[in-house]
Amino acid sequence: MSALKTLLALAVVTSLAGESKALKCHKCVASNEDDCNRQGSHNCPQYADACSVITAPNSIIKSCSYKSFCDQARRGGSGGATVRCCFSDDCNKSLHGSGGGSCLLR
C-alpha cells in the first residue's frame, strides 16, 4: 500500500511540474541579427533554463539553451564563436544585453 502512495505522490509532483511557466527565447538561424529577430520568440522546452546567442562571422544562432552549455562555453568550449547566455524571457533578442538577463560572455 505504501508503494501505491509513493507512486501517487510522484504522479502529483510530476503533474504540477508540467504546469510551470516555460522560458521564452528568440529562436533563429540567420546571417544577421535583423533577419534572425524576424523569426520571433518561442516557448522553450520545460527543461531549458537559459537563452543563448551564438555569433560567428556572417552567422547568428539564437535559441533556448541550458546553463550547463553556457558554463562550458565560458570555460572555453565555444570553438572560436562568441556565446552569450541570459536567463529571462526574450533576453536574447538583442546582442547588446538589453533584455534584462545576466549574460555570460566568451
XYZ file of N, CA and C in Angstrom:
318
model
N 0.817 -1.194 0.000
C 0.000 0.000 0.000
C 0.863 1.261 0.000
N 2.002 1.245 0.717
C 2.850 2.439 0.746
C 3.481 2.701 -0.617
N 3.723 1.646 -1.410
C 4.247 1.842 -2.764
C 3.228 2.588 -3.621
N 1.958 2.281 -3.442
C 0.902 2.973 -4.174
C 0.856 4.449 -3.791
N 0.995 4.740 -2.501
C 1.016 6.136 -2.047
C 2.218 6.882 -2.618
N 3.363 6.211 -2.672
C 4.568 6.828 -3.238
C 4.366 7.141 -4.714
N 3.805 6.190 -5.461
C 3.540 6.422 -6.884
C 2.550 7.559 -7.086
N 1.527 7.613 -6.262
C 0.541 8.684 -6.354
C 1.192 10.036 -6.071
N 2.033 10.100 -5.049
C 2.730 11.353 -4.724
C 3.636 11.784 -5.870
N 4.358 10.836 -6.475
C 5.216 11.164 -7.621
C 4.396 11.663 -8.805
N 3.243 11.057 -9.039
C 2.382 11.492 -10.137
C 1.893 12.919 -9.921
N 1.526 13.253 -8.690
C 1.060 14.608 -8.382
C 2.183 15.615 -8.576
N 3.375 15.310 -8.056
C 4.514 16.223 -8.197
C 4.867 16.413 -9.666
N 4.884 15.330 -10.436
C 5.204 15.418 -11.858
C 4.178 16.250 -12.605
N 2.907 16.079 -12.293
C 1.883 16.861 -12.996
C 1.973 18.335 -12.642
N 2.318 18.658 -11.415
C 2.483 20.062 -11.034
C 3.686 20.672 -11.724
N 4.761 19.921 -11.858
C 5.956 20.426 -12.531
C 5.658 20.713 -13.996
N 4.780 19.942 -14.609
C 4.441 20.143 -16.009
C 3.692 21.432 -16.270
N 3.127 22.043 -15.235
C 2.359 23.258 -15.421
C 3.172 24.524 -15.180
N 4.458 24.390 -14.886
C 5.265 25.585 -14.646
C 5.458 26.358 -15.946
N 5.688 27.643 -15.819
C 5.815 28.520 -16.975
C 7.157 28.300 -17.662
N 7.123 28.084 -18.960
C 8.344 27.860 -19.727
C 9.019 29.190 -20.051
N 10.320 29.156 -20.128
C 11.109 30.301 -20.558
C 10.811 30.578 -22.030
N 10.816 31.839 -22.429
C 10.648 32.215 -23.837
C 11.962 32.794 -24.339
N 12.396 32.324 -25.501
C 13.629 32.820 -26.115
C 13.397 33.046 -27.603
N 14.167 33.957 -28.164
C 14.186 34.091 -29.614
C 14.924 32.887 -30.170
N 14.367 32.299 -31.247
C 14.970 31.128 -31.874
C 15.120 31.406 -33.358
N 16.363 31.331 -33.848
C 16.593 31.627 -35.258
C 17.994 31.221 -35.677
N 18.164 31.117 -36.985
C 19.470 30.945 -37.615
C 19.465 31.885 -38.807
N 20.441 32.793 -38.873
C 20.467 33.779 -39.959
C 21.885 34.326 -40.125
N 22.027 35.193 -41.124
C 23.339 35.802 -41.366
C 23.505 37.127 -40.643
N 22.391 37.694 -40.118
C 22.495 38.945 -39.355
C 21.368 39.008 -38.322
N 21.524 39.920 -37.366
C 20.576 39.985 -36.250
C 19.169 40.375 -36.696
N 19.039 41.316 -37.637
C 17.702 41.728 -38.082
C 16.926 40.558 -38.680
N 17.568 39.795 -39.567
C 16.900 38.632 -40.151
C 16.569 37.595 -39.081
N 17.470 37.456 -38.142
C 17.258 36.485 -37.067
C 16.039 36.871 -36.225
N 15.937 38.132 -35.840
C 14.832 38.569 -34.983
C 13.476 38.452 -35.660
N 13.434 38.470 -36.978
C 12.159 38.315 -37.696
C 11.547 36.933 -37.470
N 12.375 35.986 -37.072
C 11.880 34.624 -36.861
C 11.152 34.471 -35.530
N 11.293 35.452 -34.637
C 10.445 35.548 -33.460
C 10.855 34.773 -32.224
N 9.973 34.906 -31.235
C 10.155 34.320 -29.917
C 9.300 33.064 -29.800
N 9.799 32.088 -29.051
C 9.097 30.820 -28.895
C 9.194 30.354 -27.451
N 8.229 29.555 -27.028
C 8.315 28.920 -25.714
C 9.369 27.824 -25.777
N 10.202 27.788 -24.774
C 11.254 26.772 -24.702
C 10.697 25.489 -24.103
N 11.394 24.386 -24.331
C 11.031 23.172 -23.602
C 11.147 23.437 -22.101
N 10.397 22.731 -21.330
C 10.327 22.983 -19.892
C 11.690 22.904 -19.209
N 12.574 22.056 -19.687
C 13.865 21.855 -19.035
C 14.916 22.884 -19.437
N 14.650 23.726 -20.434
C 15.602 24.769 -20.833
C 15.613 25.862 -19.763
N 16.806 26.269 -19.346
C 16.906 27.268 -18.281
C 17.725 28.488 -18.687
N 17.977 28.642 -19.994
C 18.744 29.792 -20.484
C 18.356 30.072 -21.928
N 18.627 31.293 -22.353
C 18.547 31.669 -23.766
C 19.979 31.924 -24.212
N 20.294 31.603 -25.461
C 21.659 31.818 -25.930
C 21.674 32.540 -27.266
N 22.807 33.197 -27.512
C 23.110 33.803 -28.805
C 24.523 33.351 -29.147
N 24.672 32.696 -30.280
C 25.986 32.259 -30.750
C 26.269 33.015 -32.034
N 27.378 33.748 -32.060
C 27.733 34.512 -33.251
C 29.098 34.075 -33.761
N 29.208 34.070 -35.069
C 30.450 33.801 -35.784
C 30.401 34.688 -37.025
N 31.485 34.799 -37.768
C 31.431 35.640 -38.967
C 30.269 35.238 -39.885
N 29.425 36.200 -40.205
C 28.289 36.026 -41.115
C 27.236 35.034 -40.644
N 27.151 34.794 -39.352
C 26.084 33.916 -38.873
C 25.742 34.214 -37.420
N 24.477 33.969 -37.109
C 23.979 34.161 -35.747
C 22.930 33.086 -35.482
N 22.994 32.507 -34.305
C 22.034 31.494 -33.881
C 21.504 31.909 -32.516
N 20.200 31.991 -32.392
C 19.555 32.282 -31.111
C 18.672 31.095 -30.775
N 18.704 30.690 -29.509
C 17.918 29.513 -29.151
C 17.722 29.394 -27.648
N 16.864 28.450 -27.290
C 16.751 28.014 -25.909
C 18.000 27.192 -25.612
N 18.428 27.220 -24.375
C 19.662 26.523 -24.048
C 19.635 26.051 -22.603
N 20.807 25.712 -22.113
C 20.980 25.196 -20.761
C 22.117 25.939 -20.088
N 21.982 26.178 -18.810
C 23.054 26.834 -18.069
C 24.347 26.037 -18.184
N 24.258 24.717 -18.211
C 25.462 23.886 -18.315
C 26.203 24.147 -19.630
N 25.470 24.355 -20.735
C 26.097 24.711 -22.009
C 26.793 26.060 -21.886
N 26.129 27.010 -21.257
C 26.700 28.350 -21.088
C 27.973 28.297 -20.252
N 27.947 27.503 -19.187
C 29.132 27.358 -18.344
C 30.289 26.754 -19.132
N 30.001 25.757 -19.957
C 31.038 25.124 -20.779
C 31.614 26.127 -21.777
N 30.762 26.913 -22.413
C 31.236 27.920 -23.375
C 32.107 28.963 -22.682
N 31.734 29.339 -21.478
C 32.502 30.329 -20.725
C 33.886 29.787 -20.373
N 33.974 28.481 -20.150
C 35.259 27.868 -19.812
C 36.128 27.636 -21.038
N 35.651 28.002 -22.214
C 36.494 27.890 -23.396
C 36.063 26.864 -24.410
N 34.864 26.344 -24.282
C 34.413 25.330 -25.215
C 33.590 25.857 -26.366
N 33.782 27.109 -26.772
C 32.922 27.688 -27.803
C 33.514 27.585 -29.199
N 34.712 27.064 -29.351
C 35.286 26.830 -30.672
C 35.477 28.063 -31.518
N 35.776 29.191 -30.930
C 36.027 30.409 -31.694
C 34.813 31.284 -31.909
N 33.636 30.777 -31.661
C 32.424 31.595 -31.771
C 32.239 32.366 -30.465
N 31.410 33.403 -30.516
C 31.047 34.144 -29.310
C 29.720 33.602 -28.806
N 29.674 33.249 -27.549
C 28.459 32.704 -26.945
C 28.018 33.637 -25.830
N 26.760 34.048 -25.883
C 26.170 34.867 -24.822
C 24.945 34.127 -24.305
N 24.795 34.115 -22.999
C 23.643 33.458 -22.388
C 22.971 34.402 -21.411
N 21.666 34.250 -21.278
C 20.904 35.043 -20.319
C 19.753 34.177 -19.824
N 19.041 34.668 -18.822
C 18.161 33.762 -18.097
C 16.762 34.316 -17.832
N 16.269 35.206 -18.674
C 14.908 35.720 -18.523
C 14.221 35.721 -19.886
N 12.897 35.843 -19.884
C 12.129 35.785 -21.129
C 12.644 36.771 -22.170
N 12.880 36.261 -23.365
C 13.286 37.043 -24.542
C 14.538 37.883 -24.322
N 15.367 37.500 -23.381
C 16.581 38.272 -23.092
C 17.602 38.180 -24.213
N 17.446 37.235 -25.138
C 18.413 37.096 -26.226
C 17.975 37.808 -27.504
N 16.999 38.695 -27.408
C 16.557 39.428 -28.596
C 17.660 40.333 -29.127
N 18.334 41.037 -28.233
C 19.368 41.990 -28.641
C 20.748 41.450 -28.305
N 21.700 41.680 -29.174
C 23.090 41.302 -28.896
C 23.715 42.188 -27.834
N 23.072 43.305 -27.524
C 23.666 44.295 -26.634
C 23.246 44.119 -25.188
N 22.558 43.026 -24.874
C 22.256 42.716 -23.481
C 21.180 43.570 -22.853
N 20.283 44.147 -23.634
C 19.241 44.993 -23.056
C 18.013 44.200 -22.641
N 18.084 42.876 -22.704
C 16.923 42.055 -22.412
C 16.669 41.788 -20.952
N 17.459 42.326 -20.051
C 17.178 42.199 -18.637
C 17.697 40.943 -17.970
N 18.503 40.145 -18.650
C 19.060 38.959 -18.018
C 20.543 39.101 -17.799
N 21.067 38.235 -16.963
C 22.508 38.222 -16.757
C 23.162 37.533 -17.943
N 24.238 38.072 -18.433
C 24.903 37.492 -19.600
C 26.264 36.935 -19.233
N 26.585 35.812 -19.829
C 27.913 35.226 -19.732
C 28.549 35.377 -21.100
N 29.769 35.853 -21.156
C 30.404 36.099 -22.445
C 31.633 35.230 -22.614
N 31.899 34.875 -23.839
C 33.150 34.186 -24.171
C 33.618 34.695 -25.497
